[in-house]
XYZ file of C-alpha atoms in Angstrom:
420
model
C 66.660 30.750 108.021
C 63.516 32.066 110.116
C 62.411 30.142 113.206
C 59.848 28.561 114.450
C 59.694 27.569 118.243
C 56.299 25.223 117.501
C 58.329 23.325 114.830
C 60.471 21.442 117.345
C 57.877 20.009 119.200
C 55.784 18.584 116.248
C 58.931 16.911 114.577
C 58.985 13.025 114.650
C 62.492 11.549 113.888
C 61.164 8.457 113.695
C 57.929 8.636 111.344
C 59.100 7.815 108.036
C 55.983 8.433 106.152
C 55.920 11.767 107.536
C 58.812 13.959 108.495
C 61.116 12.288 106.422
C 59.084 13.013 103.281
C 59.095 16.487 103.806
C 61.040 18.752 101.460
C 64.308 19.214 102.322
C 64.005 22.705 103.446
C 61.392 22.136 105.873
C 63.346 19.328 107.035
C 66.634 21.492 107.409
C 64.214 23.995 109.464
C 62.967 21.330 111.719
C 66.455 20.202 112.310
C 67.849 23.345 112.862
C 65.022 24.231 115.593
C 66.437 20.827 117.211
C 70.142 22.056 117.210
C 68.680 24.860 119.058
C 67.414 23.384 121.885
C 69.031 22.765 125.390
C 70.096 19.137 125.806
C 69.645 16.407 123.574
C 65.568 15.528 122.358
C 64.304 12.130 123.105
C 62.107 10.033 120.060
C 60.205 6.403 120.615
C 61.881 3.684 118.655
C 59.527 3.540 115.174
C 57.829 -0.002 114.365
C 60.439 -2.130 112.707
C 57.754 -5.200 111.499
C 60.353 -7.434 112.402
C 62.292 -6.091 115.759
C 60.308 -5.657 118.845
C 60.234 -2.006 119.487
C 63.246 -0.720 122.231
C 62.833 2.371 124.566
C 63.628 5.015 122.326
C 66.750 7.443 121.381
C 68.428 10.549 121.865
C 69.363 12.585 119.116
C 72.759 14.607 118.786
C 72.159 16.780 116.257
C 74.705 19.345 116.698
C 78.082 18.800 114.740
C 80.060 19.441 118.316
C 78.222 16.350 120.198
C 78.905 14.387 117.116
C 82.144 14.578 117.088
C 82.370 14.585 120.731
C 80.884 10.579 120.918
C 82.619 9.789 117.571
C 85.614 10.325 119.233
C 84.648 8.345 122.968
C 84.439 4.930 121.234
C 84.597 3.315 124.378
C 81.979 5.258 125.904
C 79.415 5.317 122.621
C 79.994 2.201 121.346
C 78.700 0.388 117.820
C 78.630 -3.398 119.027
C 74.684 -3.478 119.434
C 73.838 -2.041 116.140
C 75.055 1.238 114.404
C 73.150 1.152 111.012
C 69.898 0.744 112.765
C 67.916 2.296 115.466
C 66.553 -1.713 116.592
C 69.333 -3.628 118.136
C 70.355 -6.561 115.509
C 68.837 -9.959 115.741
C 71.564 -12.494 116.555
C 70.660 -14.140 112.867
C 71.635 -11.066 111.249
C 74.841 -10.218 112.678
C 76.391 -13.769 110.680
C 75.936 -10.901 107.230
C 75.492 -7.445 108.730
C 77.863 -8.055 111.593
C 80.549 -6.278 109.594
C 83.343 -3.673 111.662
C 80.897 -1.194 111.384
C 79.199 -2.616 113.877
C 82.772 -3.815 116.131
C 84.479 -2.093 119.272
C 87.619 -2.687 120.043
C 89.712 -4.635 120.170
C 87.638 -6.269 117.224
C 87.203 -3.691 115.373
C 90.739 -3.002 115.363
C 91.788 -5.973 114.316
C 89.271 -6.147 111.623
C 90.180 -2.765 110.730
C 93.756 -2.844 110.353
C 93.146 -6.492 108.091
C 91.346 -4.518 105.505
C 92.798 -1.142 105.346
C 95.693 -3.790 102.831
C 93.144 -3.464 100.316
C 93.067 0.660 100.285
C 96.424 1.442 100.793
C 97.836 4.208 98.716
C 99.365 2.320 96.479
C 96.203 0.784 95.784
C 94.099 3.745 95.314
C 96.894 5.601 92.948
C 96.202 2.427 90.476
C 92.140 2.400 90.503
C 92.570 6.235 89.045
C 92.848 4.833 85.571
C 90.395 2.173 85.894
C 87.938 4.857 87.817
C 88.558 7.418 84.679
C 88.305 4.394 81.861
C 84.705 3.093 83.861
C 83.405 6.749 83.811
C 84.093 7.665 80.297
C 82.248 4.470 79.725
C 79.534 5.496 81.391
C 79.314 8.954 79.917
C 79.695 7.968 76.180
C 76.439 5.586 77.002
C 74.680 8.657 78.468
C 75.743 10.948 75.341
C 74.578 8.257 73.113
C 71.386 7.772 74.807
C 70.295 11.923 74.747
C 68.088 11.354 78.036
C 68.742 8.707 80.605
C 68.563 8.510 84.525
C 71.044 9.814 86.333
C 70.964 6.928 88.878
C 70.473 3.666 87.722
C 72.645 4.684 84.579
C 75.279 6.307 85.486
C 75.661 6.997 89.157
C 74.494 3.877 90.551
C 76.700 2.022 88.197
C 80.210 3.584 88.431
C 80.413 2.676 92.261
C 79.274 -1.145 91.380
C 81.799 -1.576 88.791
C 84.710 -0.260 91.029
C 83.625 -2.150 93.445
C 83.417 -5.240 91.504
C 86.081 -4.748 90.099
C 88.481 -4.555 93.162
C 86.774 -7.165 94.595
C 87.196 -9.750 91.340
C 83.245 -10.232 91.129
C 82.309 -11.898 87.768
C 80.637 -9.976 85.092
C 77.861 -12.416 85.292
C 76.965 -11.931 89.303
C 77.386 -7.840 89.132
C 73.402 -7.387 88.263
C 72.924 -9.827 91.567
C 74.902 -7.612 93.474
C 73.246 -4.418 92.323
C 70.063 -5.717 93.288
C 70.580 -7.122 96.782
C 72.624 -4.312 97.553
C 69.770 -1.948 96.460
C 67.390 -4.337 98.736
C 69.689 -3.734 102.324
C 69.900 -0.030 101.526
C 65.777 0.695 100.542
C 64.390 -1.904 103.011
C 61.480 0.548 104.077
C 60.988 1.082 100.174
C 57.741 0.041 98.307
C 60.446 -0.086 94.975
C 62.962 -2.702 96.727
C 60.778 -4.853 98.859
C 57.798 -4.731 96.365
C 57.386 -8.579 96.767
C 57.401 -8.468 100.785
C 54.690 -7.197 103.316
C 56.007 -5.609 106.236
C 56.435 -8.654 107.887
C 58.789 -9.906 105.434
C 61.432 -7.683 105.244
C 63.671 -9.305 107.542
C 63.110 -12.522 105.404
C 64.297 -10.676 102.526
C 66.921 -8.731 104.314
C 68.652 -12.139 105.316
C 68.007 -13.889 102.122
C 69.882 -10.857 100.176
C 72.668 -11.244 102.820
C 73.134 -15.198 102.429
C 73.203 -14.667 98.935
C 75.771 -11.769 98.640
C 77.814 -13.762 101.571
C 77.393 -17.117 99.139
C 78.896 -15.618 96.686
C 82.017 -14.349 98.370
C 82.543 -17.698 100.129
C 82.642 -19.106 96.315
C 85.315 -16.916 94.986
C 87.069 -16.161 98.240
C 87.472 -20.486 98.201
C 88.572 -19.749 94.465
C 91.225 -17.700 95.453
C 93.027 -19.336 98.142
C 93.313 -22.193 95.745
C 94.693 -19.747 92.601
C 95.378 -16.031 94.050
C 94.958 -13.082 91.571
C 95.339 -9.532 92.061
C 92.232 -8.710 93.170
C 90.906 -7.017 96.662
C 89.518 -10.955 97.732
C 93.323 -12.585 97.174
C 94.657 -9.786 99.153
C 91.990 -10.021 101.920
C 91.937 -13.880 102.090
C 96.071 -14.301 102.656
C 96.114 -10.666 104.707
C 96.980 -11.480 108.491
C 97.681 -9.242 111.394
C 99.124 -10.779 114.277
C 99.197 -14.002 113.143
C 95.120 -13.841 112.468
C 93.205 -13.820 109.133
C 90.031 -12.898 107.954
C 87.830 -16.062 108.533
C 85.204 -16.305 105.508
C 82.288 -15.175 107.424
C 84.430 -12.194 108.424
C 85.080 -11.549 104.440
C 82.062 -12.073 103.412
C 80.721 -9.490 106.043
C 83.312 -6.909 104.416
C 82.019 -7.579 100.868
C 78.569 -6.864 102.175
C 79.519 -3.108 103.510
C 81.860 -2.594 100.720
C 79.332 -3.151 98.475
C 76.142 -1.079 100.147
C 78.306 1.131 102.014
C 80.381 2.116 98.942
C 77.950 2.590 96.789
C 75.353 4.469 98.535
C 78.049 7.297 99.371
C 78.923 7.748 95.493
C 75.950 6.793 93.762
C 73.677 9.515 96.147
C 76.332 12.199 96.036
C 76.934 12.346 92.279
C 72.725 12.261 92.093
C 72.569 14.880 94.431
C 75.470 17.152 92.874
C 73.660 16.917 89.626
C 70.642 18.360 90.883
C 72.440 21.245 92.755
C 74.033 21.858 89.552
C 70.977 22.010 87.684
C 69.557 24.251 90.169
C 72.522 26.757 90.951
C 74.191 27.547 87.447
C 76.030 30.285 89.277
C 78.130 27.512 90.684
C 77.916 25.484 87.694
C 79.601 28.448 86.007
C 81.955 28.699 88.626
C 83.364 24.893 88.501
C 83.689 25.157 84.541
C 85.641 28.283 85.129
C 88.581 26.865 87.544
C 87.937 22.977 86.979
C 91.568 21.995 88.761
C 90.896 24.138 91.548
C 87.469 23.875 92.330
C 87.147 20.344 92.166
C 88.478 19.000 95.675
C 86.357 21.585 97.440
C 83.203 20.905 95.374
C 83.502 17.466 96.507
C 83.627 18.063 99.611
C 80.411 20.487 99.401
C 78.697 17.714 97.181
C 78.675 15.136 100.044
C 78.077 18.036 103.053
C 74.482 19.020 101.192
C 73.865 15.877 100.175
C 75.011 13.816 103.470
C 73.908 10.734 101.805
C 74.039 9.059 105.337
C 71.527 10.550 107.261
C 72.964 9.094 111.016
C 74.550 6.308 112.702
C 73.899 4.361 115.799
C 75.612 4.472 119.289
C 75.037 2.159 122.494
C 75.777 4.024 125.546
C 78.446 2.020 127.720
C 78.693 3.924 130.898
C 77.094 6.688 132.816
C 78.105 10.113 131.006
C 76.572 13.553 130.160
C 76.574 15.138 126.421
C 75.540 18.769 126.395
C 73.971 18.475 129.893
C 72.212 15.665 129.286
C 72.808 12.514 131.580
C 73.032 8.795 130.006
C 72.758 5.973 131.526
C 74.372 2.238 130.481
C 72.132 1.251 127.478
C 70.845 4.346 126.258
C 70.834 4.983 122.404
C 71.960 7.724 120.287
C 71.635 8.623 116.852
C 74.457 10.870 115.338
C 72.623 12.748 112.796
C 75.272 13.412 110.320
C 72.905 15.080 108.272
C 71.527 17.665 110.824
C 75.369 18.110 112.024
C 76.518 19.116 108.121
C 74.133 22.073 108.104
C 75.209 23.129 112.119
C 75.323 26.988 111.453
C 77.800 27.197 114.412
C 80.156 26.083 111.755
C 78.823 26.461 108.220
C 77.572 30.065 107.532
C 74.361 29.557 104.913
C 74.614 26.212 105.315
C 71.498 25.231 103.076
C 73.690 27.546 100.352
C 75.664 25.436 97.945
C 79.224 26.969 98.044
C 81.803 24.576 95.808
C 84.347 26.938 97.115
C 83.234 26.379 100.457
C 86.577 26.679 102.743
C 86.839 25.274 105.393
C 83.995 22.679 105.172
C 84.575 20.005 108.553
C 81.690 18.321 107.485
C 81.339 14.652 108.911
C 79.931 13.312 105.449
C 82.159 10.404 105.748
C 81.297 10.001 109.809
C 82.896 11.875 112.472
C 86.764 11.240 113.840
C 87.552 8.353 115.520
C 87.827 4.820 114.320
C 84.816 4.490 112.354
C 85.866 6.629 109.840
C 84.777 5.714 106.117
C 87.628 3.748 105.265
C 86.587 4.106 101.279
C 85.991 7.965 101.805
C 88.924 8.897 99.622
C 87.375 6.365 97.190
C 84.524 7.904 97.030
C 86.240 11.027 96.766
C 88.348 9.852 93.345
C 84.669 8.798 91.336
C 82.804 11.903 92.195
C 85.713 13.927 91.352
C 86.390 11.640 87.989
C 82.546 11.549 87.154
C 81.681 15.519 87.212
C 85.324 16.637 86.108
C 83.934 13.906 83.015
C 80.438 15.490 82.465
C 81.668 19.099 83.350
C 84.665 18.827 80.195
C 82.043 16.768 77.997
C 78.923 17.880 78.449
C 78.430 20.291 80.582
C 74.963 21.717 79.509
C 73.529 18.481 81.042
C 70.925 19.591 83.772
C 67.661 17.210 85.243
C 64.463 17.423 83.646
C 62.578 16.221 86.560
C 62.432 16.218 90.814
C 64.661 13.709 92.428
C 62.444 10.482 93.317
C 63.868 9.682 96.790
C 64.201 6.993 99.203
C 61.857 6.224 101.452
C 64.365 5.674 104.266
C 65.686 7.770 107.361
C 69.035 6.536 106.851
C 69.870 6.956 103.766
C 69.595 10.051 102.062
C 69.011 8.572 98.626
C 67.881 9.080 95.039
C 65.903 6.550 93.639
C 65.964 7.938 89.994
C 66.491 11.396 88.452
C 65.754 11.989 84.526
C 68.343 14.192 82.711
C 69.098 15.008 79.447
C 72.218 16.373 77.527
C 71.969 19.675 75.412
């Protein structure tokens, strides 16, 4: 990729409207000129509309300093927000005050409550209802000839796994879908069509009460008549003699939901669009479908690093890459930049499904914030394109991705394909 010294200096992490509508190769130029640079560059906070403004961030954008805070938890810590670059509102932490935004020992705790519902054992029995839910999916798309690739078929195979772990009623999944949808595209026109910019965080907190409403219903439903589901496990789960208190659970269903889906849903968009526009690799999947697979996955999420970064608070004086930081100071671990770091992935804007090794951060750096659904997510993109790729795998898109207006999720909005 050529260079261009002037690039760095004109590049805005924070302008929405701007750099982050760019193409993706100018953006992958920008950030590379970044990773170049000595020490870590320094952004003002953007306008929230509904958070007063804080005194900026740092951005790691190099896949070493990434892992290098991911793994100093004590140090670079989540506590004070780590899905947003504003620190949460106290109101908003009662729904979006999930582990993902816990230290220890909280987090911990939290942690080791929920990891019940995705034990092995657990995810070895979701591969037939994953497999059943995509065919599903894929006879609708063969029946309908041209369809989008999103709301259709990869926005909906996430939701129903989901829901269907969790025990959510047929009748509350579209509710779900929705709200989720609103969290994830806050800054988007398409989501928040009804709300001026000073009503997001309105409809931000009405989409969490609802979502936690619901889960306080059936989680109350369950501890009266237990099932099998992900809710009756959660709700009798205890470690050390502590449960999961509803507002705790209905916190979890909340990131399940968004955080699960967006991972999927954006990777299997994004993997159909490489596909359509590298048939050399398309070729190459169809021709060794067992043992491509796994490492086309893996590819799949480093190109498409559907989240873009994640929030840390500074906790005490340190230095990353010869920078100094002070007790407060935030950075933003820019998976996204981090997956294309050419210090470890040679043509990194290349799509390689072999690509071995690939220590992509896709599902967040080491450490304790992990993905805990990553090998989830793993089993429905593998199920969904080893389903198109034996069925139909002349499908390709007929049109450019419509994307998200966001800077933290690298989404699709919708993506028209057709089967031939």
């Amino acid at each position: 990729m050529s260079t261009d010294p002037d690039m760095a200096a004109s590049v805005d992490l924070s302008d929405i409207d701007g750099f982050w509508g760019w193409p993706i190769e100018e953006r992958a130029q920008a950030f590379a000129e970044l990773r170049a640079m000595p020490g870590l560059p320094f952004f003002a906070e953007p306008e929230s509309g509904f958070v007063p403004r804080g005194a900026g961030y740092y951005a790691l954008t190099r896949l070493d300093d990434i892992v290098e805070a991911s793994r100093r938890p004590d140090v670079f810590q989540s506590r004070q927000g780590a899905t947003g670059i504003a620190d949460l509102p106290t109101e908003f932490l009662e729904f979006y005050g999930s582990m993902i935004n816990m230290d220890r020992p909280e987090h911990s705790r939290l942690r080791r409550i929920v990891s019940r519902g995705f034990t092995p054992a657990r995810m070895a029995g979701l591969h037939d209802t994953v497999r059943a839910a995509t065919s599903r999916l894929v006879d609708q798309a063969i029946d309908a000839g041209g369809f989008d690739a999103v709301t259709d078929l990869a926005g909906q195979l996430p939701l129903e796994i989901i829901c269907d772990m969790m025990g959510v009623p047929a009748s509350q999944r579209a509710m779900v879908f929705n709200r989720s949808n609103m969290i994830l595209g806050a800054g988007d026109p398409e989501y928040v069509a009804d709300h001026g910019a000073g009503e997001v965080g309105t409809a931000l907190l009405t989409a969490g009460a609802e979502m936690a409403a619901l889960m306080r219903e059936l989680s109350t439903q369950r501890l009266a008549r237990p099932t099998d589901d992900l809710i009756s496990v959660l709700t009798s789960a205890e470690v050390d003699g502590t449960a999961l208190s509803p507002d705790e659970l209905a916190s979890f269903f909340i990131l399940l939901t968004v955080a699960g889906n967006e991972t999927t849903r954006n990777a299997i968009s994004w993997g159909l669009e490489i596909l359509s526009r590298h048939p050399d690799q398309r070729a190459a999947w169809l021709a060794d479908l067992d043992g491509v697979t796994p490492t086309a996955v893996e590819e799949i999420v480093r190109w498409s690093s559907p989240v873009i970064f994640m929030r840390r608070t500074v906790a005490q004086p340190t230095e990353l890459s010869g920078q100094a930081l002070e007790p407060g100071d935030k950075v933003l671990l820019f998976y996204w930049s981090a997956n294309r770091d050419e210090r470890y992935f040679a043509d990194a804007e290349d799509v390689d499904l072999r690509r071995s090794p690939n220590p992509h951060v896709g599902f967040g750096g080491t450490g304790p914030h992990i993905c805990l659904g990553m090998h989830l997510a793993r089993l429905e993109i593998a199920t969904m394109f080893r389903e198109l790729l034996t069925r139909v795998p002349g499908i390709h898109v007929t049109g450019a991705p419509d994307r998200l207006r966001s800077n933290f999720i690298n989404g699709i909005k919708h993506l028209p394909c057709e089967i031939r």
